Amino acid sequence: MPQDPMDFEWSYWIEWGREHILWLLAGHLLVSQVSRLLVEKYKPWCLMVYGMAACWLLLGIKGFAVVLLHAAISFAVAQFQLSLLTWLCSLILLSTLRIPAVEEAKRKWYDTENEYYLLLFTVSVRCLFCTSFSLEYCWHAPTQKSTHSFPWMLAYVFYYPTFHNGPLVNFDEFNKQMRRQEAFSVKTNLSILIVGIIRIFFWWCLAELMIHLMYIHALYSSALPLESASYWALGGLALAQVLFFYVKYLVLYGVPALLLQMDGLTPPPLPCCVSLMHSFTKMWRSFDVGLHRFLVRYIYVPMGGSQSSLLGTLFSTALTFAFVSYWHGGQSYLWYWGALNWLGVIVENVTKRILSISLIQELI
């Protein structure tokens, strides 16, 4: 039975995974386990070299140079130790991905659109990693700079399991866990690997069944069936789409999360089932946990967060969603999506504040 071809993200990553990425991830696993067994002290540098080689192989020397250039510029700007300057640099680097002339020049480097999109997705995610490292560099004392050197930045930026699509791991967590040396057990790691592969295979089979049998995205691409459907049917289609999105990310984040575990790191928790969520706030906290931690640590809290006044909270939340919308591409529909999510979170937070008033609690 033919599959629904309208979900670009699933088709794209599955095709790349089968042809190249899964094999490169297997190579990373081999290098990681051998280095943990024989040269634990040099594991970060072994993985860094492997990640750079994998980047060169898939993106070519020009793509590799772009990633390296972004890292070098971010590190150079971080030397001023000014958070505002670091953010300005990050936003400028991110904006270069949307300049038409630059896009056309990069397209000419590759034979197919898929190869160009791989560079685009990779550099977009690397921008977040460069921002995380640079801000941590700004915030740490001079005595801690040895753990925030340029080689450590390269080890973080070129760490291959999270290289193309995430999940996002903040530099402070990555650095602390990567430098931690612990007992290595082949038997324990093998059991983790086998159980993890079985779980990911089950999720992949479920996603393939959904995309071969349900045709959710094909229905959404045509106005006629949507106009003739009842509100109950539209609600069912919306639920089916978000459930597929959830299962898809169990696979797309499950594979790198398993490799993080095999490397002795703690991955961000995988997405929670959307059927268990009833609020915007919980959705943002528990679906893409790595992105949520990034936004809270580097945008929401520095801008005041929930500890500031109501207007301060409104502003810091708006700034957070504005960045999310811009990072995802900045198209008009993404600004609407960000604004609606911001409104949902604000309504929930205002309602919680009202319900926390003692008089209201007594009435309840």
Short mmCIF file of C-alpha atoms in Angstrom, two decimals:
data_model
loop_
_atom_site.label_atom_id
_atom_site.label_comp_id
_atom_site.label_asym_id
_atom_site.label_seq_id
_atom_site.Cartn_x
_atom_site.Cartn_y
_atom_site.Cartn_z
CA MET A 1 0.00 0.00 0.00
CA PRO A 2 1.48 3.42 -0.98
CA GLN A 3 2.35 5.79 1.85
CA ASP A 4 1.10 9.34 2.40
CA PRO A 5 3.85 11.42 0.70
CA MET A 6 2.78 14.77 2.17
CA ASP A 7 4.74 14.64 5.44
CA PHE A 8 8.04 16.02 4.15
CA GLU A 9 9.91 15.78 7.46
CA TRP A 10 9.31 12.06 7.99
CA SER A 11 10.08 11.09 4.38
CA TYR A 12 13.17 13.31 4.35
CA TRP A 13 14.82 11.98 7.52
CA ILE A 14 13.91 8.35 6.85
CA GLU A 15 15.51 8.59 3.39
CA TRP A 16 18.68 10.21 4.77
CA GLY A 17 18.73 7.76 7.66
CA ARG A 18 18.59 4.68 5.43
CA GLU A 19 21.20 5.96 3.00
CA HIS A 20 23.78 7.63 5.23
CA ILE A 21 22.95 8.87 8.73
CA LEU A 22 22.20 5.52 10.41
CA TRP A 23 25.51 4.15 9.15
CA LEU A 24 27.38 7.19 10.43
CA LEU A 25 25.60 6.90 13.79
CA ALA A 26 26.69 3.25 13.95
CA GLY A 27 30.26 4.42 13.30
CA HIS A 28 29.92 6.96 16.12
CA LEU A 29 28.71 4.19 18.44
CA LEU A 30 31.73 2.04 17.58
CA VAL A 31 34.21 4.92 18.14
CA SER A 32 32.48 5.87 21.37
CA GLN A 33 32.50 2.38 22.88
CA VAL A 34 36.11 1.70 21.89
CA SER A 35 37.26 5.04 23.31
CA ARG A 36 35.31 4.46 26.54
CA LEU A 37 36.92 1.05 26.86
CA LEU A 38 40.50 2.03 26.02
CA VAL A 39 41.01 5.81 26.29
CA GLU A 40 38.20 7.23 28.42
CA LYS A 41 40.18 10.42 29.07
CA TYR A 42 40.33 11.23 25.34
CA LYS A 43 36.74 10.25 24.50
CA PRO A 44 35.53 13.85 23.80
CA TRP A 45 38.34 14.41 21.29
CA CYS A 46 37.81 11.04 19.56
CA LEU A 47 34.12 11.86 19.14
CA MET A 48 34.94 15.40 18.00
CA VAL A 49 37.24 14.12 15.22
CA TYR A 50 34.65 11.56 14.17
CA GLY A 51 31.89 14.20 14.09
CA MET A 52 34.01 16.51 11.96
CA ALA A 53 34.79 13.67 9.54
CA ALA A 54 31.09 12.73 9.31
CA CYS A 55 30.16 16.39 8.67
CA TRP A 56 32.78 16.62 5.90
CA LEU A 57 31.54 13.38 4.34
CA LEU A 58 27.85 14.38 4.22
CA LEU A 59 28.00 18.16 3.74
CA GLY A 60 31.24 18.39 1.76
CA ILE A 61 34.19 20.65 2.50
CA LYS A 62 32.12 23.82 1.93
CA GLY A 63 29.35 22.71 4.28
CA PHE A 64 31.95 21.71 6.86
CA ALA A 65 33.60 25.14 6.47
CA VAL A 66 30.26 26.91 7.08
CA VAL A 67 29.69 25.04 10.37
CA LEU A 68 33.29 25.65 11.45
CA LEU A 69 33.06 29.35 10.50
CA HIS A 70 29.87 29.80 12.56
CA ALA A 71 31.59 28.21 15.56
CA ALA A 72 34.73 30.36 15.14
CA ILE A 73 32.75 33.61 14.83
CA SER A 74 30.60 32.74 17.86
CA PHE A 75 33.69 31.92 19.93
CA ALA A 76 35.44 35.15 18.89
CA VAL A 77 32.43 37.28 19.85
CA ALA A 78 32.08 35.40 23.17
CA GLN A 79 35.54 36.70 24.16
CA PHE A 80 33.93 40.09 24.90
CA GLN A 81 31.77 38.32 27.54
CA LEU A 82 28.71 40.40 26.72
CA SER A 83 25.48 38.39 26.53
CA LEU A 84 23.73 41.00 24.40
CA LEU A 85 26.57 40.98 21.86
CA THR A 86 26.52 37.17 21.80
CA TRP A 87 22.78 37.17 21.09
CA LEU A 88 23.21 39.79 18.37
CA CYS A 89 25.90 37.62 16.74
CA SER A 90 23.68 34.53 16.93
CA LEU A 91 20.72 36.30 15.35
CA ILE A 92 22.90 37.70 12.55
CA LEU A 93 24.35 34.24 11.81
CA LEU A 94 20.83 32.79 11.82
CA SER A 95 19.61 35.53 9.49
CA THR A 96 22.29 34.65 6.92
CA LEU A 97 20.39 31.40 6.29
CA ARG A 98 17.49 33.44 4.86
CA ILE A 99 19.36 35.79 2.53
CA PRO A 100 18.27 34.80 -1.04
CA ALA A 101 21.70 35.39 -2.62
CA VAL A 102 23.41 33.26 0.06
CA GLU A 103 20.78 30.54 -0.35
CA GLU A 104 21.35 30.41 -4.10
CA ALA A 105 25.13 30.24 -3.66
CA LYS A 106 24.82 27.33 -1.23
CA ARG A 107 22.39 25.50 -3.51
CA LYS A 108 25.03 25.49 -6.23
CA TRP A 109 27.35 23.50 -3.96
CA TYR A 110 25.10 20.43 -4.21
CA ASP A 111 23.52 18.30 -6.90
CA THR A 112 20.12 17.97 -5.20
CA GLU A 113 17.77 20.08 -3.06
CA ASN A 114 17.84 17.42 -0.34
CA GLU A 115 21.58 17.94 0.15
CA TYR A 116 21.10 21.70 0.45
CA TYR A 117 18.27 21.21 2.96
CA LEU A 118 20.52 18.95 5.04
CA LEU A 119 23.02 21.82 5.30
CA LEU A 120 20.21 24.27 6.14
CA PHE A 121 18.74 22.09 8.91
CA THR A 122 22.17 21.27 10.30
CA VAL A 123 23.36 24.87 10.47
CA SER A 124 20.05 25.99 12.04
CA VAL A 125 20.50 23.49 14.88
CA ARG A 126 24.23 24.31 15.18
CA CYS A 127 23.30 27.98 15.72
CA LEU A 128 21.54 26.99 18.95
CA PHE A 129 24.55 24.96 20.08
CA CYS A 130 26.92 27.88 19.33
CA THR A 131 24.62 30.22 21.25
CA SER A 132 24.53 27.89 24.26
CA PHE A 133 28.31 27.59 24.40
CA SER A 134 28.89 31.33 23.93
CA LEU A 135 26.46 32.36 26.66
CA GLU A 136 27.93 29.83 29.09
CA TYR A 137 31.36 31.26 28.25
CA CYS A 138 30.10 34.77 29.06
CA TRP A 139 28.64 33.69 32.39
CA HIS A 140 31.54 31.62 33.75
CA ALA A 141 34.46 32.96 35.78
CA PRO A 142 37.98 33.15 34.24
CA THR A 143 39.07 30.21 36.43
CA GLN A 144 36.55 27.98 34.61
CA LYS A 145 37.62 28.97 31.10
CA SER A 146 39.71 25.78 30.66
CA THR A 147 36.46 23.82 30.35
CA HIS A 148 35.10 26.44 27.94
CA SER A 149 37.94 26.46 25.42
CA PHE A 150 37.59 26.38 21.62
CA PRO A 151 38.39 22.61 21.46
CA TRP A 152 35.51 22.01 23.90
CA MET A 153 33.28 24.13 21.69
CA LEU A 154 34.19 21.99 18.67
CA ALA A 155 33.59 18.79 20.67
CA TYR A 156 30.12 20.14 21.54
CA VAL A 157 29.20 21.55 18.12
CA PHE A 158 30.41 18.47 16.18
CA TYR A 159 28.94 15.87 18.55
CA TYR A 160 27.34 13.69 15.89
CA PRO A 161 24.19 12.12 17.46
CA THR A 162 22.63 15.58 17.86
CA PHE A 163 24.29 17.08 14.78
CA HIS A 164 21.57 17.28 12.12
CA ASN A 165 18.26 17.48 13.98
CA GLY A 166 18.88 17.57 17.74
CA PRO A 167 17.70 17.05 20.41
CA LEU A 168 19.23 20.11 22.00
CA VAL A 169 21.56 19.62 24.96
CA ASN A 170 22.84 22.77 26.69
CA PHE A 171 26.62 23.11 26.89
CA ASP A 172 26.82 23.15 30.70
CA GLU A 173 25.10 19.75 30.85
CA PHE A 174 27.14 18.33 27.96
CA ASN A 175 30.48 19.52 29.37
CA LYS A 176 29.83 18.28 32.90
CA GLN A 177 28.66 14.85 31.77
CA MET A 178 31.30 14.38 29.06
CA ARG A 179 34.13 15.11 31.53
CA ARG A 180 32.68 12.71 34.08
CA GLN A 181 34.56 9.40 34.03
CA GLU A 182 32.61 6.42 35.26
CA ALA A 183 32.87 2.65 35.25
CA PHE A 184 32.25 1.14 31.81
CA SER A 185 30.33 -2.12 31.49
CA VAL A 186 30.00 -3.75 28.07
CA LYS A 187 27.19 -5.99 29.34
CA THR A 188 25.15 -3.06 30.72
CA ASN A 189 25.62 -1.00 27.57
CA LEU A 190 24.68 -3.93 25.37
CA SER A 191 21.41 -4.45 27.27
CA ILE A 192 20.63 -0.71 27.00
CA LEU A 193 21.32 -0.86 23.25
CA ILE A 194 19.14 -3.94 22.61
CA VAL A 195 16.16 -2.62 24.61
CA GLY A 196 16.52 0.80 22.98
CA ILE A 197 16.60 -0.64 19.45
CA ILE A 198 13.47 -2.73 20.14
CA ARG A 199 11.58 0.33 21.42
CA ILE A 200 12.65 2.53 18.48
CA PHE A 201 11.75 -0.23 16.00
CA PHE A 202 8.27 -0.47 17.55
CA TRP A 203 7.77 3.31 17.27
CA TRP A 204 9.04 3.28 13.68
CA CYS A 205 6.61 0.48 12.74
CA LEU A 206 3.76 2.41 14.35
CA ALA A 207 4.68 5.60 12.46
CA GLU A 208 4.91 3.67 9.17
CA LEU A 209 1.48 2.11 9.79
CA MET A 210 -0.01 5.54 10.44
CA ILE A 211 1.53 7.08 7.33
CA HIS A 212 0.49 4.12 5.14
CA LEU A 213 -3.07 3.74 6.44
CA MET A 214 -4.35 7.09 7.73
CA TYR A 215 -3.35 9.65 5.05
CA ILE A 216 -3.72 12.50 7.55
CA HIS A 217 -1.44 14.93 5.74
CA ALA A 218 -2.92 14.18 2.31
CA LEU A 219 -6.38 15.07 3.67
CA TYR A 220 -5.04 18.33 5.09
CA SER A 221 -3.51 19.30 1.75
CA SER A 222 -6.94 19.33 0.03
CA ALA A 223 -9.65 21.83 0.99
CA LEU A 224 -12.59 19.80 -0.36
CA PRO A 225 -12.65 16.95 2.22
CA LEU A 226 -12.03 19.44 5.05
CA GLU A 227 -14.95 21.67 3.98
CA SER A 228 -17.33 18.71 3.84
CA ALA A 229 -16.19 17.15 7.15
CA SER A 230 -18.09 17.59 10.41
CA TYR A 231 -16.53 19.32 13.41
CA TRP A 232 -16.08 15.92 15.09
CA ALA A 233 -14.22 14.62 12.03
CA LEU A 234 -12.01 17.74 11.93
CA GLY A 235 -11.25 17.27 15.63
CA GLY A 236 -10.33 13.64 14.97
CA LEU A 237 -8.03 14.64 12.10
CA ALA A 238 -6.32 17.24 14.27
CA LEU A 239 -5.79 14.68 17.05
CA ALA A 240 -4.49 12.11 14.54
CA GLN A 241 -1.99 14.64 13.16
CA VAL A 242 -0.54 15.59 16.56
CA LEU A 243 -0.38 11.91 17.56
CA PHE A 244 1.61 11.13 14.43
CA PHE A 245 3.85 14.12 15.18
CA TYR A 246 4.44 12.65 18.66
CA VAL A 247 5.29 9.16 17.35
CA LYS A 248 7.53 10.66 14.66
CA TYR A 249 9.62 12.47 17.25
CA LEU A 250 9.85 9.38 19.42
CA VAL A 251 11.85 7.95 16.49
CA LEU A 252 13.73 11.09 15.41
CA TYR A 253 14.79 11.92 18.99
CA GLY A 254 14.83 8.33 20.23
CA VAL A 255 17.81 7.32 18.08
CA PRO A 256 20.16 10.13 19.25
CA ALA A 257 18.87 9.77 22.83
CA LEU A 258 19.91 6.10 22.79
CA LEU A 259 23.39 7.03 21.54
CA LEU A 260 23.70 9.70 24.24
CA GLN A 261 23.00 6.98 26.82
CA MET A 262 25.59 4.71 25.23
CA ASP A 263 28.11 7.58 25.51
CA GLY A 264 27.44 7.87 29.25
CA LEU A 265 25.38 11.07 28.90
CA THR A 266 21.85 11.79 30.08
CA PRO A 267 19.61 12.74 27.12
CA PRO A 268 16.65 15.10 27.49
CA PRO A 269 13.47 13.10 28.20
CA LEU A 270 11.61 12.01 25.09
CA PRO A 271 8.33 13.78 24.24
CA CYS A 272 5.30 13.10 26.43
CA CYS A 273 2.20 11.71 24.71
CA VAL A 274 0.10 14.63 23.50
CA SER A 275 -3.09 12.85 24.59
CA LEU A 276 -1.98 13.31 28.21
CA MET A 277 -1.53 17.08 27.86
CA HIS A 278 -4.23 19.60 28.61
CA SER A 279 -2.31 22.88 28.69
CA PHE A 280 -0.01 24.98 26.50
CA THR A 281 2.49 25.26 29.36
CA LYS A 282 2.80 21.49 29.81
CA MET A 283 3.08 21.00 26.06
CA TRP A 284 6.09 23.35 25.87
CA ARG A 285 7.70 21.88 28.98
CA SER A 286 7.42 18.21 28.12
CA PHE A 287 7.36 17.77 24.33
CA ASP A 288 10.77 19.08 23.22
CA VAL A 289 12.47 19.19 26.62
CA GLY A 290 15.89 20.15 25.24
CA LEU A 291 14.50 23.20 23.41
CA HIS A 292 12.45 24.17 26.49
CA ARG A 293 15.55 24.08 28.71
CA PHE A 294 17.42 26.23 26.18
CA LEU A 295 14.64 28.82 26.01
CA VAL A 296 14.22 29.00 29.79
CA ARG A 297 17.95 29.20 30.58
CA TYR A 298 19.02 31.66 27.88
CA ILE A 299 15.94 33.82 27.18
CA TYR A 300 13.08 33.50 29.68
CA VAL A 301 15.02 33.66 32.98
CA PRO A 302 17.59 36.32 31.89
CA MET A 303 14.68 38.56 30.78
CA GLY A 304 13.00 38.29 34.20
CA GLY A 305 10.70 35.32 33.76
CA SER A 306 8.02 34.58 36.33
CA GLN A 307 9.95 36.43 39.06
CA SER A 308 9.29 39.82 37.45
CA SER A 309 6.08 41.86 37.27
CA LEU A 310 3.12 40.83 35.12
CA LEU A 311 4.33 43.06 32.29
CA GLY A 312 7.85 41.63 32.67
CA THR A 313 6.49 38.10 32.45
CA LEU A 314 4.44 39.03 29.37
CA PHE A 315 7.52 40.53 27.72
CA SER A 316 9.93 37.65 28.52
CA THR A 317 7.36 35.09 27.33
CA ALA A 318 6.70 37.06 24.13
CA LEU A 319 10.44 37.31 23.44
CA THR A 320 10.80 33.55 23.93
CA PHE A 321 8.05 32.72 21.45
CA ALA A 322 9.32 35.34 19.00
CA PHE A 323 12.71 33.61 18.95
CA VAL A 324 11.10 30.18 18.47
CA SER A 325 9.08 31.49 15.51
CA TYR A 326 12.12 33.17 13.95
CA TRP A 327 14.37 30.15 14.45
CA HIS A 328 11.84 27.85 12.79
CA GLY A 329 11.93 30.00 9.65
CA GLY A 330 10.14 33.27 10.38
CA GLN A 331 7.32 32.74 7.85
CA SER A 332 4.03 34.53 8.58
CA TYR A 333 2.21 31.36 9.67
CA LEU A 334 4.95 30.70 12.24
CA TRP A 335 4.42 34.16 13.76
CA TYR A 336 0.68 33.37 14.06
CA TRP A 337 1.53 30.00 15.61
CA GLY A 338 3.93 31.62 18.09
CA ALA A 339 1.42 34.35 18.99
CA LEU A 340 -1.37 31.82 19.64
CA ASN A 341 0.93 29.72 21.83
CA TRP A 342 2.03 32.85 23.70
CA LEU A 343 -1.61 33.80 24.25
CA GLY A 344 -2.44 30.29 25.51
CA VAL A 345 0.47 30.29 27.99
CA ILE A 346 -0.40 33.81 29.22
CA VAL A 347 -4.08 32.94 29.76
CA GLU A 348 -3.06 29.87 31.77
CA ASN A 349 -0.55 31.79 33.90
CA VAL A 350 -2.95 34.67 34.56
CA THR A 351 -5.67 32.18 35.53
CA LYS A 352 -3.26 30.44 37.95
CA ARG A 353 -2.38 33.81 39.56
CA ILE A 354 -6.07 34.65 39.99
CA LEU A 355 -6.83 31.23 41.48
CA SER A 356 -3.93 31.59 43.92
CA ILE A 357 -5.58 34.60 45.59
CA SER A 358 -6.76 33.53 49.06
CA LEU A 359 -10.25 35.00 48.61
CA ILE A 360 -10.76 33.07 45.36
CA GLN A 361 -9.50 29.87 47.01
CA GLU A 362 -11.97 30.32 49.88
CA LEU A 363 -14.81 30.79 47.39
CA ILE A 364 -13.77 27.65 45.53
#
